[in-house]
PDB file of C-alpha atoms in Angstrom:
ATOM      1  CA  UNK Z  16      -8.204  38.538  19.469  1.00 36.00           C
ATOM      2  CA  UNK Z  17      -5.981  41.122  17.615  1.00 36.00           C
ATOM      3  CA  UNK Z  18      -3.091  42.964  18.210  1.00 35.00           C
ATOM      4  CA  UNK Z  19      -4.537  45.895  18.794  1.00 34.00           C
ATOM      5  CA  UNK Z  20      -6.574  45.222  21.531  1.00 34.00           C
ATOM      6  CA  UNK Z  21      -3.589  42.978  23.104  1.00 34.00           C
ATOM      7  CA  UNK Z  22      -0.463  44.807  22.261  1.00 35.00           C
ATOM      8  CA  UNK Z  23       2.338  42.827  20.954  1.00 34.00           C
ATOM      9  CA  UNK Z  24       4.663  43.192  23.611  1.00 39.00           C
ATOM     10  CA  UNK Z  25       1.578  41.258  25.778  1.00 37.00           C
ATOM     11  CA  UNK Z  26       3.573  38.699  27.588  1.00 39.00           C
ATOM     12  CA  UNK Z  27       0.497  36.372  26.569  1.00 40.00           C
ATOM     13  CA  UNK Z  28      -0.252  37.379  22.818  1.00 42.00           C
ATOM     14  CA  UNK Z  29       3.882  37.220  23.176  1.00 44.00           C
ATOM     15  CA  UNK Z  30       4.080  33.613  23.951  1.00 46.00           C
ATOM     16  CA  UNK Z  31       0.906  32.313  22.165  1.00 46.00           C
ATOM     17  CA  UNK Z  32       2.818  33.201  18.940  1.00 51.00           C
ATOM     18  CA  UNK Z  33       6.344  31.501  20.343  1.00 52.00           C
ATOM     19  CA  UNK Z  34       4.684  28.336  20.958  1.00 53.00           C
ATOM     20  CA  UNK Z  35       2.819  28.420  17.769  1.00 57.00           C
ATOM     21  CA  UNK Z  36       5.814  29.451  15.420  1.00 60.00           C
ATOM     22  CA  UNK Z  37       8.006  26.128  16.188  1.00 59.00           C
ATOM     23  CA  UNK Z  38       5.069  24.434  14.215  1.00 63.00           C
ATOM     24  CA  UNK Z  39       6.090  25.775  11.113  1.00 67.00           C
ATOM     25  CA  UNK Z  40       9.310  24.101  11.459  1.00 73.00           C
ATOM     26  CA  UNK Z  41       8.725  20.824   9.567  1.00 78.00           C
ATOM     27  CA  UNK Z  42      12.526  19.457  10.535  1.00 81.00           C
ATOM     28  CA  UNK Z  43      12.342  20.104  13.807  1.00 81.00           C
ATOM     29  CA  UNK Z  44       8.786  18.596  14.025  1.00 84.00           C
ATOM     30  CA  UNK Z  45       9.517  15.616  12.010  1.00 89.00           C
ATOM     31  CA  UNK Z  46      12.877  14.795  13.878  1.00 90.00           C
ATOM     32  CA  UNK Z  47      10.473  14.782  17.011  1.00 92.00           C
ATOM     33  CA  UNK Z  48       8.435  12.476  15.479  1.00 94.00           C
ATOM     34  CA  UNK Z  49      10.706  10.157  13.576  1.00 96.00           C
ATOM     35  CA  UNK Z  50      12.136   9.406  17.498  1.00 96.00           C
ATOM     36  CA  UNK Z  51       8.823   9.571  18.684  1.00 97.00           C
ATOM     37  CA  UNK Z  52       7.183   6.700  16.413  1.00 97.00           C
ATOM     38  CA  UNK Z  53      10.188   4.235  17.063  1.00 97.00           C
ATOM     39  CA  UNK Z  54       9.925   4.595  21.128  1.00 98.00           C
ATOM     40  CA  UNK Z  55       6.636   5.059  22.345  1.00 98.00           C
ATOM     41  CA  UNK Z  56       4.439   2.192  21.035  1.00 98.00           C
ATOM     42  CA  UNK Z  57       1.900   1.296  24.451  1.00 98.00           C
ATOM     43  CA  UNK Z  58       4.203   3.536  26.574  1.00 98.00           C
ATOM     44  CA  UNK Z  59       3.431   5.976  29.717  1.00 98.00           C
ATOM     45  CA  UNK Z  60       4.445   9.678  28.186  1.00 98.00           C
ATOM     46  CA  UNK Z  61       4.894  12.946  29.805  1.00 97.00           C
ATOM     47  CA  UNK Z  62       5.286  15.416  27.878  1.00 96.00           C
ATOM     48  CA  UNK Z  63       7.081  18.417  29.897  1.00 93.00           C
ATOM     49  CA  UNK Z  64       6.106  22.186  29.152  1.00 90.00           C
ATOM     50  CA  UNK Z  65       4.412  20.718  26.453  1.00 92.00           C
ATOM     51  CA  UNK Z  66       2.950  23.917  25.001  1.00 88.00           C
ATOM     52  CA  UNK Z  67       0.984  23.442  21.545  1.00 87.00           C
ATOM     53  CA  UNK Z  68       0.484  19.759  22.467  1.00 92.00           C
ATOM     54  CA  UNK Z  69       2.315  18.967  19.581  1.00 92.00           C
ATOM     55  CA  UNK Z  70       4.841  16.088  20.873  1.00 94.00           C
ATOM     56  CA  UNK Z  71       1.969  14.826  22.931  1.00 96.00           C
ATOM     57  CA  UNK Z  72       0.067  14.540  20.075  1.00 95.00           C
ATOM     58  CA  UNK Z  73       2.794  12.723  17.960  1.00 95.00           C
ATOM     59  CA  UNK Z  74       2.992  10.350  21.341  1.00 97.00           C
ATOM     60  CA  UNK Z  75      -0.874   9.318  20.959  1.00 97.00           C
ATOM     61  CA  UNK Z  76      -0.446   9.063  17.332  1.00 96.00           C
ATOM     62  CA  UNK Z  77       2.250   6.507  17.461  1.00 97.00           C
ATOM     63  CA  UNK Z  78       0.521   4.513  20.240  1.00 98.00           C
ATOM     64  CA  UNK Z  79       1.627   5.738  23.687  1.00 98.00           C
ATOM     65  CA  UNK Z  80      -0.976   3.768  26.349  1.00 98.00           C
ATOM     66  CA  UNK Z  81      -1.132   7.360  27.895  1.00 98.00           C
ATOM     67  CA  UNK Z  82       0.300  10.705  27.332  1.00 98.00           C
ATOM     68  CA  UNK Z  83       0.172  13.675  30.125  1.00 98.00           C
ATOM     69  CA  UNK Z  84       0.857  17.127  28.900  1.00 97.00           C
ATOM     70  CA  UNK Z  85       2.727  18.939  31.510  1.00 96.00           C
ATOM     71  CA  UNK Z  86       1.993  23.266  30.998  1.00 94.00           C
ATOM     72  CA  UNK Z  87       2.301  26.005  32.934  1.00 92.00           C
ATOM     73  CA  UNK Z  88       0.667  28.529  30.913  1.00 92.00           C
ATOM     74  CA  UNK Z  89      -3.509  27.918  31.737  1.00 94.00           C
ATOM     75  CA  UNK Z  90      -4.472  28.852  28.247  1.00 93.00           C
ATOM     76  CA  UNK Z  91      -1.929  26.725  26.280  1.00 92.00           C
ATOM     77  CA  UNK Z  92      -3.719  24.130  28.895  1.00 96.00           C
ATOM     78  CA  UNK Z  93      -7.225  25.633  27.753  1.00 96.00           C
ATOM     79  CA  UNK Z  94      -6.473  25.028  23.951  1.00 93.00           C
ATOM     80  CA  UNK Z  95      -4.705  21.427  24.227  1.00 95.00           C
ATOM     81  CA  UNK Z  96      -8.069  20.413  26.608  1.00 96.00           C
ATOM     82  CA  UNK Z  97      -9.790  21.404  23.101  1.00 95.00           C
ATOM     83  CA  UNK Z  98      -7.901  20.162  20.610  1.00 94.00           C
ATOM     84  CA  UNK Z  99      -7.847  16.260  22.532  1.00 95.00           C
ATOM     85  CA  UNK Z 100     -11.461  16.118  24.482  1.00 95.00           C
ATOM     86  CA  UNK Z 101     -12.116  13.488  21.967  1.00 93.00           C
ATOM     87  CA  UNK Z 102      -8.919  11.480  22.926  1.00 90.00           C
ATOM     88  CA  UNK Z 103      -8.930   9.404  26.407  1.00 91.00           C
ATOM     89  CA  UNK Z 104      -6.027   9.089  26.560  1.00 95.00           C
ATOM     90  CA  UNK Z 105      -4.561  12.455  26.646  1.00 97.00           C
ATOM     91  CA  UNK Z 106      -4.080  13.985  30.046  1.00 97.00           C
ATOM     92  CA  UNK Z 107      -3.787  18.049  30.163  1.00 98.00           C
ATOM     93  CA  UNK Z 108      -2.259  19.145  33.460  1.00 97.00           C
ATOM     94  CA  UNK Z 109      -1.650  22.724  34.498  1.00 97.00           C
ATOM     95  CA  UNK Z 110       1.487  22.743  36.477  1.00 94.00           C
ATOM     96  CA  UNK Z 111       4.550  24.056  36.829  1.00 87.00           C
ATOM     97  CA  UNK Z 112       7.179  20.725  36.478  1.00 81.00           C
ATOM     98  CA  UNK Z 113       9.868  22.313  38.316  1.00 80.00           C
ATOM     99  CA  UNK Z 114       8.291  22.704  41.500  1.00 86.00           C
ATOM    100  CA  UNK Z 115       5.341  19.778  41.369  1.00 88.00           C
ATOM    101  CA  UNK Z 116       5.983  16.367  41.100  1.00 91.00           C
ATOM    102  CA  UNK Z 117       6.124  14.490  37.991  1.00 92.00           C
ATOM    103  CA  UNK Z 118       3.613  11.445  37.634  1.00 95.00           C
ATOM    104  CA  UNK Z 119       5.481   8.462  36.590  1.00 96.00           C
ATOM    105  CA  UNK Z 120       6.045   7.380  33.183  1.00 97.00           C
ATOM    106  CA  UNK Z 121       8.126   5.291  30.824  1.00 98.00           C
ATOM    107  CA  UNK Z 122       8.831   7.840  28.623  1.00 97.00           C
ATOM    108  CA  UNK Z 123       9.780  11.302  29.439  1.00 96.00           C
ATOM    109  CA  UNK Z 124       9.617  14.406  26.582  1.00 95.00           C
ATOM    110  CA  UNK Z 125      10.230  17.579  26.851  1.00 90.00           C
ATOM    111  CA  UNK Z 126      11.830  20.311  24.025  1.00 81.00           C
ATOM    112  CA  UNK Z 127      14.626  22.400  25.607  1.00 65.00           C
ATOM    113  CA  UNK Z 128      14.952  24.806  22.791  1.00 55.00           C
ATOM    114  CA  UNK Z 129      11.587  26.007  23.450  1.00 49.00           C
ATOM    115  CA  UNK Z 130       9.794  29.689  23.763  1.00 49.00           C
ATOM    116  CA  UNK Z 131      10.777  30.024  27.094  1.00 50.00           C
ATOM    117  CA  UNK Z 132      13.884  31.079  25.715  1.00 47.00           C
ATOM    118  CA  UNK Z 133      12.614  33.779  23.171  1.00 48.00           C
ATOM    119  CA  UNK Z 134      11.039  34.982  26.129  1.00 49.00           C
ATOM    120  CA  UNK Z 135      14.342  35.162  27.712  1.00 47.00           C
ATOM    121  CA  UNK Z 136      15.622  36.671  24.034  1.00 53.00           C
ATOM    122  CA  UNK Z 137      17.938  34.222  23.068  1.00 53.00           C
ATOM    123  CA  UNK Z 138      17.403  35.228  19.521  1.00 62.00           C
ATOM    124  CA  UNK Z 139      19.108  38.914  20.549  1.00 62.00           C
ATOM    125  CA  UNK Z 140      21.858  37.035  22.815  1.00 59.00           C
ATOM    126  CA  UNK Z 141      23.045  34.760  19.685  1.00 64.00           C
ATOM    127  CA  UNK Z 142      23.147  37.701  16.988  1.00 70.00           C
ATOM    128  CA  UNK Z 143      25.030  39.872  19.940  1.00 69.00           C
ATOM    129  CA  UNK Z 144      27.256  36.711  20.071  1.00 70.00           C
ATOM    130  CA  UNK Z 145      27.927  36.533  16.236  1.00 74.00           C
ATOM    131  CA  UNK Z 146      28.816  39.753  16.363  1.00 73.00           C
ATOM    132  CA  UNK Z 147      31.492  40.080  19.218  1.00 65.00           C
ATOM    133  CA  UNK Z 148      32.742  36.816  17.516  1.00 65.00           C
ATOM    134  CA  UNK Z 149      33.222  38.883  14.095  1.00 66.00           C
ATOM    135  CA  UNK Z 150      35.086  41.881  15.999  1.00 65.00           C
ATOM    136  CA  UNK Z 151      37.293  39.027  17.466  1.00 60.00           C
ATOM    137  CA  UNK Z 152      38.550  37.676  14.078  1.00 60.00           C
TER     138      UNK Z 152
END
């Protein structure tokens, strides 16, 4: 896949790279799993809209009994079926959690600032905010 062939305004080349970029944020990722490791030892998690996989991952690392990874997007759900069809105990489901139920769990996670929002482009709306705030001082 290149961006040629996909365009990069492709709403799906689009938010491939969103979800992918918050990897490369080693604070965020490691305050995820500093919380993470102390709360889910031989816990029920559901991770919600959880993209990459990454906080379910971090969930099995640490010991979670179970983790189900709540997506929407089918071939977010395609890749995290890859990346954990070695690990039982990883469940990938493709569904939209604001309209399906949720299974139960102890243990609920789910990343609010998240690409759904560059989608939306907060990343314009807070620069058009830092600027009105200037022209106010």
């Amino acid at each position: 896949m290149n961006n040629t062939s996909i365009g990069y305004n492709n709403p799906i080349k689009s938010s491939y790279d969103s979800s992918f970029k918050y990897l490369l944020d080693p604070h965020r990722t490691l305050a995820y799993e500093s919380w993470i490791k102390q709360n889910v030892k031989g816990k029920v998690v559901v991770d919600l809209g959880a993209g990459t996989g990454i906080l379910s991952y971090l969930a099995h690392k640490h010991g979670a009994k179970k983790v189900i990874a709540l997506e929407i997007k089918s071939f977010l759900c395609d890749n995290m079926r890859q990346y954990f069809s070695n690990n039982n105990n990883i469940e990938v489901q493709n569904i939209n959690f604001l309209v399906n139920d949720i299974p139960e769990a102890d243990i609920y996670l789910h990343e609010h600032f998240s690409n759904g929002l560059t989608e939306e482009e907060i990343e314009k709306m807070k620069k058009d905010a830092e600027v009105h705030a200037d022209e106010d001082r």
